[in-house]
């Protein structure tokens, strides 16, 4: 493992300036139209920021001197700041990202073969308090802005010096599985995901951008109207009684309502072959019994889905335990026999995971603002099939 200290690409916020980094294509076009400029100026700026990695408006040479001067007075391009960066011996890279006001969030890049998946945070902390999640334990501080969300992707590419490097993509997939509940920060998450898909920005296919939710049903219904990204749902239990304990938002939006909303999301997709990913964190003695696997198989029968089993990752404030490899295999087998495609999430970045608590502990001590951070392997999106 290697660690590098903080890197800052830009000074702190400038009073009253619009941060162009977080504007979607439509918002950027409107911004320039409102300034009395042509739409194509918006496209030029998008390319400078997201294709070229340029943050200095002075350097956007094709804008013309007078437009640059005008923009310098009212706008800025400001990514969040890297508080620290760690490299695992297996290629996983993890950042603690400092956002406006001093809060910290985690971003993780997990390379695997010819893919590299970036796990992005959407909030500082989380208000939903799922019983097995350390982000939930630290409470909720605030929503990230769209600039702070897309800025994590920008920073990841920048850290490899890979803007327009011609070496292919550094990040091939994005999962909204870092800190926070993305659907509770709806507008900013949608704007950032628009930029991920936008050809003038990152140009990722909708299959390669995944939003994970614990089940905020009204917001998921809204998402159906505006986005076609891939959907992952954190289910973790085969019935309401258990899910009410593990994922408290289930008391408001129970399983039947959530699965109905998932079905509607899939039905609205133009590509009818897509499926929901059901995430199921396996906790020893709580939700890993073979009977619960059978109940889950029955529950999901009418849903076009695949299932991702995530062995629980331990953290200091939790008494839950990770199940044995045998228990995971038994659970997996029941689901496979019932005809499901089932993957098991591997643990990556073990060495930086070990250092993760220390790293964040140090940062927290210095800033005195945030709580503990979840280990890298909690949000590891690498998946394999066991058996
Ligand atoms: N709030 C969203 C996205 C962030 S959590 C959601 O809940 O879906 C991303 C995934 O990490 C979720 O599936 C969550 O269940 C899982 N997770 C959280 N804490 C974990 C832990 N200690 N061990 C294993 N998986 C965990
Ligand atoms: Fe929030 Fe997701 Fe953690 Fe639940 S699992 S507390 S929704 S981040």
Short mmCIF file of C-alpha atoms and ligand atoms in Angstrom, two decimals:
data_model
loop_
_atom_site.label_atom_id
_atom_site.label_comp_id
_atom_site.label_asym_id
_atom_site.label_seq_id
_atom_site.Cartn_x
_atom_site.Cartn_y
_atom_site.Cartn_z
CA UNK A 1 0.00 0.00 0.00
CA UNK A 2 1.20 3.50 -0.71
CA UNK A 3 -0.33 6.72 0.49
CA UNK A 4 0.09 10.19 -0.89
CA UNK A 5 -0.85 13.39 0.88
CA UNK A 6 -3.57 15.77 -0.23
CA UNK A 7 -3.56 17.26 -3.70
CA UNK A 8 -5.39 20.49 -4.44
CA UNK A 9 -6.17 21.44 -8.00
CA UNK A 10 -7.92 24.70 -7.18
CA UNK A 11 -8.29 27.25 -4.40
CA UNK A 12 -11.37 27.37 -2.14
CA UNK A 13 -14.84 28.64 -3.07
CA UNK A 14 -15.08 32.09 -4.52
CA UNK A 15 -17.90 34.23 -3.21
CA UNK A 16 -21.12 34.06 -5.21
CA UNK A 17 -19.61 32.39 -8.27
CA UNK A 18 -21.46 29.63 -10.15
CA UNK A 19 -19.46 26.40 -10.17
CA UNK A 20 -19.66 25.27 -13.80
CA UNK A 21 -18.31 21.83 -12.89
CA UNK A 22 -21.72 20.63 -11.72
CA UNK A 23 -23.94 21.90 -14.54
CA UNK A 24 -25.52 19.26 -16.77
CA UNK A 25 -25.61 19.91 -20.51
CA UNK A 26 -29.14 21.35 -20.34
CA UNK A 27 -28.25 23.55 -17.35
CA UNK A 28 -25.03 24.74 -19.01
CA UNK A 29 -26.90 25.63 -22.23
CA UNK A 30 -29.44 27.59 -20.22
CA UNK A 31 -26.68 29.36 -18.32
CA UNK A 32 -25.09 30.59 -21.53
CA UNK A 33 -28.42 31.49 -23.14
CA UNK A 34 -29.24 33.56 -20.05
CA UNK A 35 -25.91 35.37 -20.52
CA UNK A 36 -26.91 36.24 -24.07
CA UNK A 37 -24.44 33.72 -25.50
CA UNK A 38 -24.95 30.93 -28.02
CA UNK A 39 -25.55 27.30 -26.96
CA UNK A 40 -22.36 26.05 -28.57
CA UNK A 41 -20.39 28.01 -25.97
CA UNK A 42 -21.87 25.69 -23.35
CA UNK A 43 -20.64 22.72 -25.35
CA UNK A 44 -17.14 24.17 -25.57
CA UNK A 45 -17.01 24.68 -21.81
CA UNK A 46 -18.32 21.16 -21.10
CA UNK A 47 -15.55 19.72 -23.27
CA UNK A 48 -12.85 21.82 -21.63
CA UNK A 49 -13.89 20.67 -18.17
CA UNK A 50 -14.86 17.04 -18.70
CA UNK A 51 -12.83 16.00 -21.75
CA UNK A 52 -9.81 18.19 -21.13
CA UNK A 53 -9.72 18.34 -17.34
CA UNK A 54 -9.27 22.12 -17.55
CA UNK A 55 -10.40 24.27 -14.62
CA UNK A 56 -8.83 27.62 -15.50
CA UNK A 57 -11.30 29.67 -17.49
CA UNK A 58 -8.32 31.71 -18.77
CA UNK A 59 -7.07 28.57 -20.54
CA UNK A 60 -10.30 27.91 -22.48
CA UNK A 61 -8.75 29.41 -25.57
CA UNK A 62 -11.58 28.99 -28.07
CA UNK A 63 -14.06 31.03 -25.99
CA UNK A 64 -12.69 34.42 -27.01
CA UNK A 65 -11.16 36.99 -24.71
CA UNK A 66 -14.32 38.96 -23.87
CA UNK A 67 -16.36 35.88 -22.97
CA UNK A 68 -13.53 34.56 -20.81
CA UNK A 69 -13.33 37.90 -19.00
CA UNK A 70 -17.08 37.92 -18.49
CA UNK A 71 -17.04 34.35 -17.14
CA UNK A 72 -14.13 35.03 -14.80
CA UNK A 73 -16.29 37.58 -12.99
CA UNK A 74 -19.26 35.29 -12.39
CA UNK A 75 -18.19 31.66 -12.67
CA UNK A 76 -15.56 29.17 -11.56
CA UNK A 77 -14.71 25.54 -12.24
CA UNK A 78 -13.95 24.00 -8.90
CA UNK A 79 -13.57 20.26 -8.16
CA UNK A 80 -13.51 19.08 -4.56
CA UNK A 81 -10.12 18.56 -2.96
CA UNK A 82 -8.26 15.29 -2.37
CA UNK A 83 -7.50 15.08 1.36
CA UNK A 84 -5.56 11.84 0.88
CA UNK A 85 -5.03 9.07 -1.63
CA UNK A 86 -4.14 5.43 -0.99
CA UNK A 87 -3.08 2.72 -3.42
CA UNK A 88 -3.61 -0.95 -2.64
CA UNK A 89 -1.20 -3.58 -3.91
CA UNK A 90 -4.14 -5.05 -5.88
CA UNK A 91 -4.60 -1.81 -7.84
CA UNK A 92 -7.53 -0.41 -5.85
CA UNK A 93 -7.16 3.32 -5.26
CA UNK A 94 -9.07 5.15 -2.56
CA UNK A 95 -9.48 8.84 -1.89
CA UNK A 96 -10.75 10.81 1.05
CA UNK A 97 -12.31 13.80 -0.69
CA UNK A 98 -12.76 17.07 1.18
CA UNK A 99 -15.89 18.97 0.22
CA UNK A 100 -16.98 22.55 0.91
CA UNK A 101 -17.33 23.21 4.61
CA UNK A 102 -14.68 20.61 5.48
CA UNK A 103 -16.70 17.36 5.38
CA UNK A 104 -15.07 14.24 3.96
CA UNK A 105 -16.40 11.54 1.65
CA UNK A 106 -14.80 8.44 0.18
CA UNK A 107 -14.32 7.55 -3.46
CA UNK A 108 -12.85 4.20 -4.54
CA UNK A 109 -11.59 2.97 -7.93
CA UNK A 110 -11.58 -0.80 -8.36
CA UNK A 111 -9.81 -2.10 -11.48
CA UNK A 112 -10.69 -5.62 -12.66
CA UNK A 113 -9.50 -6.92 -16.00
CA UNK A 114 -10.42 -4.42 -18.66
CA UNK A 115 -12.92 -2.68 -16.38
CA UNK A 116 -12.38 -0.11 -13.67
CA UNK A 117 -15.34 0.77 -11.49
CA UNK A 118 -15.52 4.02 -9.57
CA UNK A 119 -17.61 4.01 -6.42
CA UNK A 120 -18.97 7.52 -5.84
CA UNK A 121 -20.53 9.14 -2.73
CA UNK A 122 -23.68 11.26 -2.85
CA UNK A 123 -23.98 12.63 0.71
CA UNK A 124 -21.78 13.39 3.69
CA UNK A 125 -23.08 10.64 6.00
CA UNK A 126 -26.58 9.20 5.62
CA UNK A 127 -29.86 9.75 7.45
CA UNK A 128 -31.30 6.26 6.94
CA UNK A 129 -29.41 4.41 9.68
CA UNK A 130 -29.38 0.87 8.31
CA UNK A 131 -28.25 -1.33 11.20
CA UNK A 132 -25.24 -2.89 9.40
CA UNK A 133 -23.83 0.27 7.79
CA UNK A 134 -21.12 2.44 9.31
CA UNK A 135 -22.07 5.45 7.15
CA UNK A 136 -25.50 5.27 8.77
CA UNK A 137 -23.86 5.27 12.21
CA UNK A 138 -22.18 8.60 11.61
CA UNK A 139 -25.49 10.37 10.91
CA UNK A 140 -26.22 12.86 8.16
CA UNK A 141 -24.28 16.08 7.59
CA UNK A 142 -25.40 17.30 4.17
CA UNK A 143 -26.08 16.56 0.52
CA UNK A 144 -23.18 16.82 -1.91
CA UNK A 145 -23.58 19.36 -4.70
CA UNK A 146 -23.63 18.11 -8.31
CA UNK A 147 -20.10 19.53 -8.68
CA UNK A 148 -18.91 17.50 -5.67
CA UNK A 149 -20.46 14.33 -7.08
CA UNK A 150 -19.18 14.61 -10.66
CA UNK A 151 -15.99 16.09 -9.22
CA UNK A 152 -15.15 12.65 -7.75
CA UNK A 153 -15.06 11.22 -11.28
CA UNK A 154 -13.08 14.23 -12.50
CA UNK A 155 -10.56 13.82 -9.66
CA UNK A 156 -10.14 10.09 -10.29
CA UNK A 157 -9.26 10.68 -13.94
CA UNK A 158 -7.05 13.65 -13.04
CA UNK A 159 -5.15 11.62 -10.47
CA UNK A 160 -4.00 9.32 -13.30
CA UNK A 161 -3.27 12.33 -15.48
CA UNK A 162 -5.58 10.68 -17.98
CA UNK A 163 -7.64 13.51 -19.45
CA UNK A 164 -7.18 13.18 -23.21
CA UNK A 165 -4.24 10.88 -22.59
CA UNK A 166 -5.25 8.62 -25.45
CA UNK A 167 -4.67 5.61 -23.22
CA UNK A 168 -8.31 4.60 -23.16
CA UNK A 169 -10.63 5.12 -20.27
CA UNK A 170 -9.36 5.08 -16.72
CA UNK A 171 -12.92 4.72 -15.40
CA UNK A 172 -15.23 2.40 -17.37
CA UNK A 173 -18.09 2.09 -14.86
CA UNK A 174 -19.56 4.21 -12.09
CA UNK A 175 -21.61 2.95 -9.16
CA UNK A 176 -23.43 5.33 -6.82
CA UNK A 177 -22.61 3.06 -3.88
CA UNK A 178 -20.37 5.24 -1.75
CA UNK A 179 -21.56 7.21 1.24
CA UNK A 180 -25.15 8.38 1.32
CA UNK A 181 -28.52 7.55 -0.19
CA UNK A 182 -28.45 8.93 -3.75
CA UNK A 183 -32.23 9.18 -4.12
CA UNK A 184 -32.40 11.53 -1.12
CA UNK A 185 -30.18 13.95 -3.06
CA UNK A 186 -32.20 13.57 -6.21
CA UNK A 187 -31.55 16.68 -8.32
CA UNK A 188 -27.81 16.78 -7.74
CA UNK A 189 -27.39 13.06 -8.35
CA UNK A 190 -29.45 13.21 -11.55
CA UNK A 191 -27.43 16.20 -12.84
CA UNK A 192 -24.15 14.38 -12.09
CA UNK A 193 -25.36 11.14 -13.72
CA UNK A 194 -26.46 13.15 -16.78
CA UNK A 195 -22.86 14.33 -17.11
CA UNK A 196 -21.59 10.74 -16.75
CA UNK A 197 -23.74 9.73 -19.74
CA UNK A 198 -23.29 12.93 -21.77
CA UNK A 199 -21.04 12.65 -24.85
CA UNK A 200 -19.75 16.19 -24.27
CA UNK A 201 -18.64 15.03 -20.82
CA UNK A 202 -17.82 11.40 -19.88
CA UNK A 203 -19.92 9.51 -22.46
CA UNK A 204 -20.48 6.35 -20.39
CA UNK A 205 -23.28 4.04 -21.52
CA UNK A 206 -26.37 3.90 -19.30
CA UNK A 207 -25.58 0.26 -18.54
CA UNK A 208 -22.25 1.29 -17.01
CA UNK A 209 -23.69 3.79 -14.54
CA UNK A 210 -25.52 2.23 -11.59
CA UNK A 211 -27.57 3.87 -8.88
CA UNK A 212 -27.94 1.89 -5.67
CA UNK A 213 -30.85 2.68 -3.36
CA UNK A 214 -32.15 1.38 -0.07
CA UNK A 215 -35.66 1.94 -1.41
CA UNK A 216 -36.89 5.52 -1.37
CA UNK A 217 -39.94 4.58 -3.42
CA UNK A 218 -41.37 8.02 -4.41
CA UNK A 219 -37.93 9.13 -5.59
CA UNK A 220 -37.43 5.87 -7.49
CA UNK A 221 -40.74 6.52 -9.24
CA UNK A 222 -39.47 9.97 -10.19
CA UNK A 223 -36.22 8.50 -11.45
CA UNK A 224 -38.23 6.28 -13.79
CA UNK A 225 -39.37 9.47 -15.56
CA UNK A 226 -35.94 11.04 -16.02
CA UNK A 227 -33.17 8.47 -16.14
CA UNK A 228 -32.21 5.14 -17.68
CA UNK A 229 -29.19 4.25 -15.57
CA UNK A 230 -28.84 0.73 -14.18
CA UNK A 231 -30.61 0.10 -10.90
CA UNK A 232 -29.38 -1.75 -7.80
CA UNK A 233 -31.62 -2.19 -4.77
CA UNK A 234 -30.35 -2.91 -1.27
CA UNK A 235 -32.85 -5.54 -0.14
CA UNK A 236 -30.94 -7.53 2.54
CA UNK A 237 -33.99 -9.41 3.83
CA UNK A 238 -36.69 -11.68 2.34
CA UNK A 239 -39.57 -10.31 4.45
CA UNK A 240 -40.78 -7.04 5.97
CA UNK A 241 -40.35 -8.15 9.55
CA UNK A 242 -36.60 -8.59 9.17
CA UNK A 243 -36.11 -5.76 6.69
CA UNK A 244 -37.82 -3.33 9.09
CA UNK A 245 -34.97 -4.03 11.51
CA UNK A 246 -32.10 -3.89 9.03
CA UNK A 247 -33.28 -1.11 6.71
CA UNK A 248 -35.59 1.18 8.72
CA UNK A 249 -36.95 2.99 5.64
CA UNK A 250 -38.76 -0.28 4.93
CA UNK A 251 -41.31 0.70 7.59
CA UNK A 252 -42.35 3.53 5.32
CA UNK A 253 -41.95 1.77 1.97
CA UNK A 254 -42.34 -1.98 2.48
CA UNK A 255 -40.95 -4.66 0.18
CA UNK A 256 -44.04 -5.14 -2.00
CA UNK A 257 -44.16 -1.41 -2.74
CA UNK A 258 -40.42 -1.32 -3.48
CA UNK A 259 -40.49 -4.30 -5.83
CA UNK A 260 -43.48 -2.85 -7.66
CA UNK A 261 -41.54 0.37 -8.16
CA UNK A 262 -38.55 -1.66 -9.46
CA UNK A 263 -40.79 -3.49 -11.92
CA UNK A 264 -42.09 -0.15 -13.20
CA UNK A 265 -38.53 1.15 -13.56
CA UNK A 266 -37.55 -1.85 -15.65
CA UNK A 267 -40.76 -1.71 -17.71
CA UNK A 268 -39.99 1.91 -18.64
CA UNK A 269 -36.59 1.02 -20.11
CA UNK A 270 -36.29 1.04 -23.89
CA UNK A 271 -34.00 -1.98 -23.68
CA UNK A 272 -36.20 -4.77 -22.33
CA UNK A 273 -33.28 -7.08 -21.52
CA UNK A 274 -32.10 -5.10 -18.54
CA UNK A 275 -32.42 -6.38 -14.98
CA UNK A 276 -32.35 -4.95 -11.44
CA UNK A 277 -29.41 -5.94 -9.26
CA UNK A 278 -30.64 -7.08 -5.85
CA UNK A 279 -27.97 -6.42 -3.23
CA UNK A 280 -28.11 -8.69 -0.20
CA UNK A 281 -25.58 -8.17 2.58
CA UNK A 282 -25.17 -11.53 4.33
CA UNK A 283 -24.92 -11.23 8.12
CA UNK A 284 -24.11 -14.35 10.16
CA UNK A 285 -27.15 -15.71 11.98
CA UNK A 286 -29.35 -12.80 10.92
CA UNK A 287 -30.27 -13.22 7.25
CA UNK A 288 -28.02 -16.03 5.98
CA UNK A 289 -30.14 -19.12 6.70
CA UNK A 290 -31.01 -21.49 3.89
CA UNK A 291 -34.75 -20.99 4.60
CA UNK A 292 -34.25 -17.27 4.07
CA UNK A 293 -32.59 -17.99 0.71
CA UNK A 294 -35.66 -20.00 -0.27
CA UNK A 295 -37.95 -17.20 0.86
CA UNK A 296 -35.88 -14.74 -1.18
CA UNK A 297 -36.06 -16.95 -4.27
CA UNK A 298 -39.84 -17.01 -3.93
CA UNK A 299 -40.09 -13.26 -3.31
CA UNK A 300 -38.15 -12.29 -6.42
CA UNK A 301 -39.87 -14.70 -8.76
CA UNK A 302 -41.62 -12.05 -10.87
CA UNK A 303 -38.78 -9.54 -10.98
CA UNK A 304 -36.23 -9.44 -13.82
CA UNK A 305 -33.15 -9.42 -11.59
CA UNK A 306 -29.76 -10.78 -10.71
CA UNK A 307 -28.61 -11.11 -7.12
CA UNK A 308 -25.37 -9.80 -5.62
CA UNK A 309 -24.47 -11.31 -2.24
CA UNK A 310 -22.21 -9.12 -0.10
CA UNK A 311 -20.60 -10.84 2.91
CA UNK A 312 -20.89 -8.36 5.78
CA UNK A 313 -17.81 -6.25 6.43
CA UNK A 314 -17.19 -5.75 10.11
CA UNK A 315 -16.58 -2.34 11.69
CA UNK A 316 -15.94 -1.18 15.22
CA UNK A 317 -19.42 -0.13 16.32
CA UNK A 318 -21.17 -3.26 15.08
CA UNK A 319 -21.78 -6.61 16.76
CA UNK A 320 -22.77 -8.27 13.49
CA UNK A 321 -20.46 -10.92 12.06
CA UNK A 322 -19.47 -11.98 8.57
CA UNK A 323 -20.80 -15.45 7.65
CA UNK A 324 -18.41 -18.32 6.90
CA UNK A 325 -17.53 -19.17 3.30
CA UNK A 326 -19.66 -22.30 3.65
CA UNK A 327 -22.69 -20.32 4.78
CA UNK A 328 -22.29 -17.98 1.79
CA UNK A 329 -21.99 -20.97 -0.58
CA UNK A 330 -25.09 -22.65 0.84
CA UNK A 331 -27.13 -19.46 0.44
CA UNK A 332 -25.76 -18.97 -3.06
CA UNK A 333 -26.57 -22.56 -4.06
CA UNK A 334 -30.25 -22.27 -3.12
CA UNK A 335 -30.62 -19.19 -5.30
CA UNK A 336 -28.70 -20.71 -8.22
CA UNK A 337 -30.83 -23.86 -8.02
CA UNK A 338 -33.90 -21.64 -8.18
CA UNK A 339 -32.60 -20.28 -11.51
CA UNK A 340 -31.07 -16.94 -10.52
CA UNK A 341 -27.81 -15.41 -11.68
CA UNK A 342 -26.00 -14.86 -8.38
CA UNK A 343 -22.64 -13.17 -7.80
CA UNK A 344 -20.67 -12.76 -4.59
CA UNK A 345 -18.82 -9.54 -4.00
CA UNK A 346 -15.13 -10.07 -3.34
CA UNK A 347 -13.09 -8.04 -0.95
CA UNK A 348 -10.58 -5.80 -2.68
CA UNK A 349 -8.08 -3.31 -1.40
CA UNK A 350 -7.56 -5.27 1.80
CA UNK A 351 -4.33 -3.50 2.66
CA UNK A 352 -5.78 -0.02 2.29
CA UNK A 353 -8.89 -1.24 4.03
CA UNK A 354 -6.76 -2.04 7.05
CA UNK A 355 -5.37 1.46 6.93
CA UNK A 356 -8.74 3.02 6.19
CA UNK A 357 -9.90 3.50 9.75
CA UNK A 358 -6.55 5.01 10.66
CA UNK A 359 -6.53 7.30 7.69
CA UNK A 360 -9.96 8.63 8.35
CA UNK A 361 -9.31 8.74 12.06
CA UNK A 362 -6.39 11.05 11.42
CA UNK A 363 -8.33 13.26 9.07
CA UNK A 364 -11.25 13.39 11.46
CA UNK A 365 -9.01 14.28 14.36
CA UNK A 366 -7.60 17.14 12.36
CA UNK A 367 -10.88 18.54 11.12
CA UNK A 368 -12.99 17.42 14.07
CA UNK A 369 -16.00 17.33 11.77
CA UNK A 370 -16.83 13.90 10.50
CA UNK A 371 -17.34 10.48 11.96
CA UNK A 372 -15.82 7.23 10.92
CA UNK A 373 -15.72 6.08 7.34
CA UNK A 374 -16.71 2.81 5.89
CA UNK A 375 -13.97 0.41 4.86
CA UNK A 376 -13.04 0.20 1.20
CA UNK A 377 -14.34 -3.31 0.82
CA UNK A 378 -17.84 -2.25 1.95
CA UNK A 379 -18.24 -0.45 -1.29
CA UNK A 380 -16.24 -2.79 -3.42
CA UNK A 381 -18.17 -3.28 -6.63
CA UNK A 382 -16.02 -6.10 -7.96
CA UNK A 383 -18.12 -9.23 -8.29
CA UNK A 384 -17.33 -12.87 -8.95
CA UNK A 385 -19.32 -16.04 -9.10
CA UNK A 386 -18.50 -18.66 -6.51
CA UNK A 387 -18.81 -22.39 -6.97
N1 LIG B 1 -27.44 4.16 0.23
C1 LIG B 1 -27.36 3.31 -0.88
C2 LIG B 1 -26.00 3.27 -1.52
C3 LIG B 1 -24.82 3.21 -0.59
S1 LIG B 1 -24.61 1.74 0.33
C4 LIG B 1 -27.83 1.92 -0.55
O1 LIG B 1 -28.03 1.64 0.62
O2 LIG B 1 -28.04 1.16 -1.48
C5 LIG B 1 -23.96 0.64 -0.90
C6 LIG B 1 -24.06 -0.84 -0.50
O3 LIG B 1 -23.14 -1.14 0.56
C7 LIG B 1 -25.43 -1.22 -0.03
O4 LIG B 1 -25.94 -2.33 -0.70
C8 LIG B 1 -25.18 -1.54 1.43
O5 LIG B 1 -26.05 -2.50 1.86
C9 LIG B 1 -23.77 -2.04 1.44
N2 LIG B 1 -23.19 -2.02 2.78
C10 LIG B 1 -23.25 -1.04 3.70
N3 LIG B 1 -22.60 -1.41 4.82
C11 LIG B 1 -22.11 -2.64 4.61
C12 LIG B 1 -21.34 -3.55 5.41
N4 LIG B 1 -20.93 -3.24 6.64
N5 LIG B 1 -21.01 -4.73 4.86
C13 LIG B 1 -21.39 -5.05 3.62
N6 LIG B 1 -22.12 -4.24 2.83
C14 LIG B 1 -22.48 -3.06 3.32
FE1 LIG B 2 -27.52 4.94 4.09
FE2 LIG B 2 -27.16 2.99 2.24
FE3 LIG B 2 -25.83 2.96 4.60
FE4 LIG B 2 -28.46 2.47 4.56
S1 LIG B 2 -26.85 1.23 3.59
S2 LIG B 2 -27.38 3.83 6.04
S3 LIG B 2 -29.14 3.86 2.95
S4 LIG B 2 -25.62 4.49 2.97
#
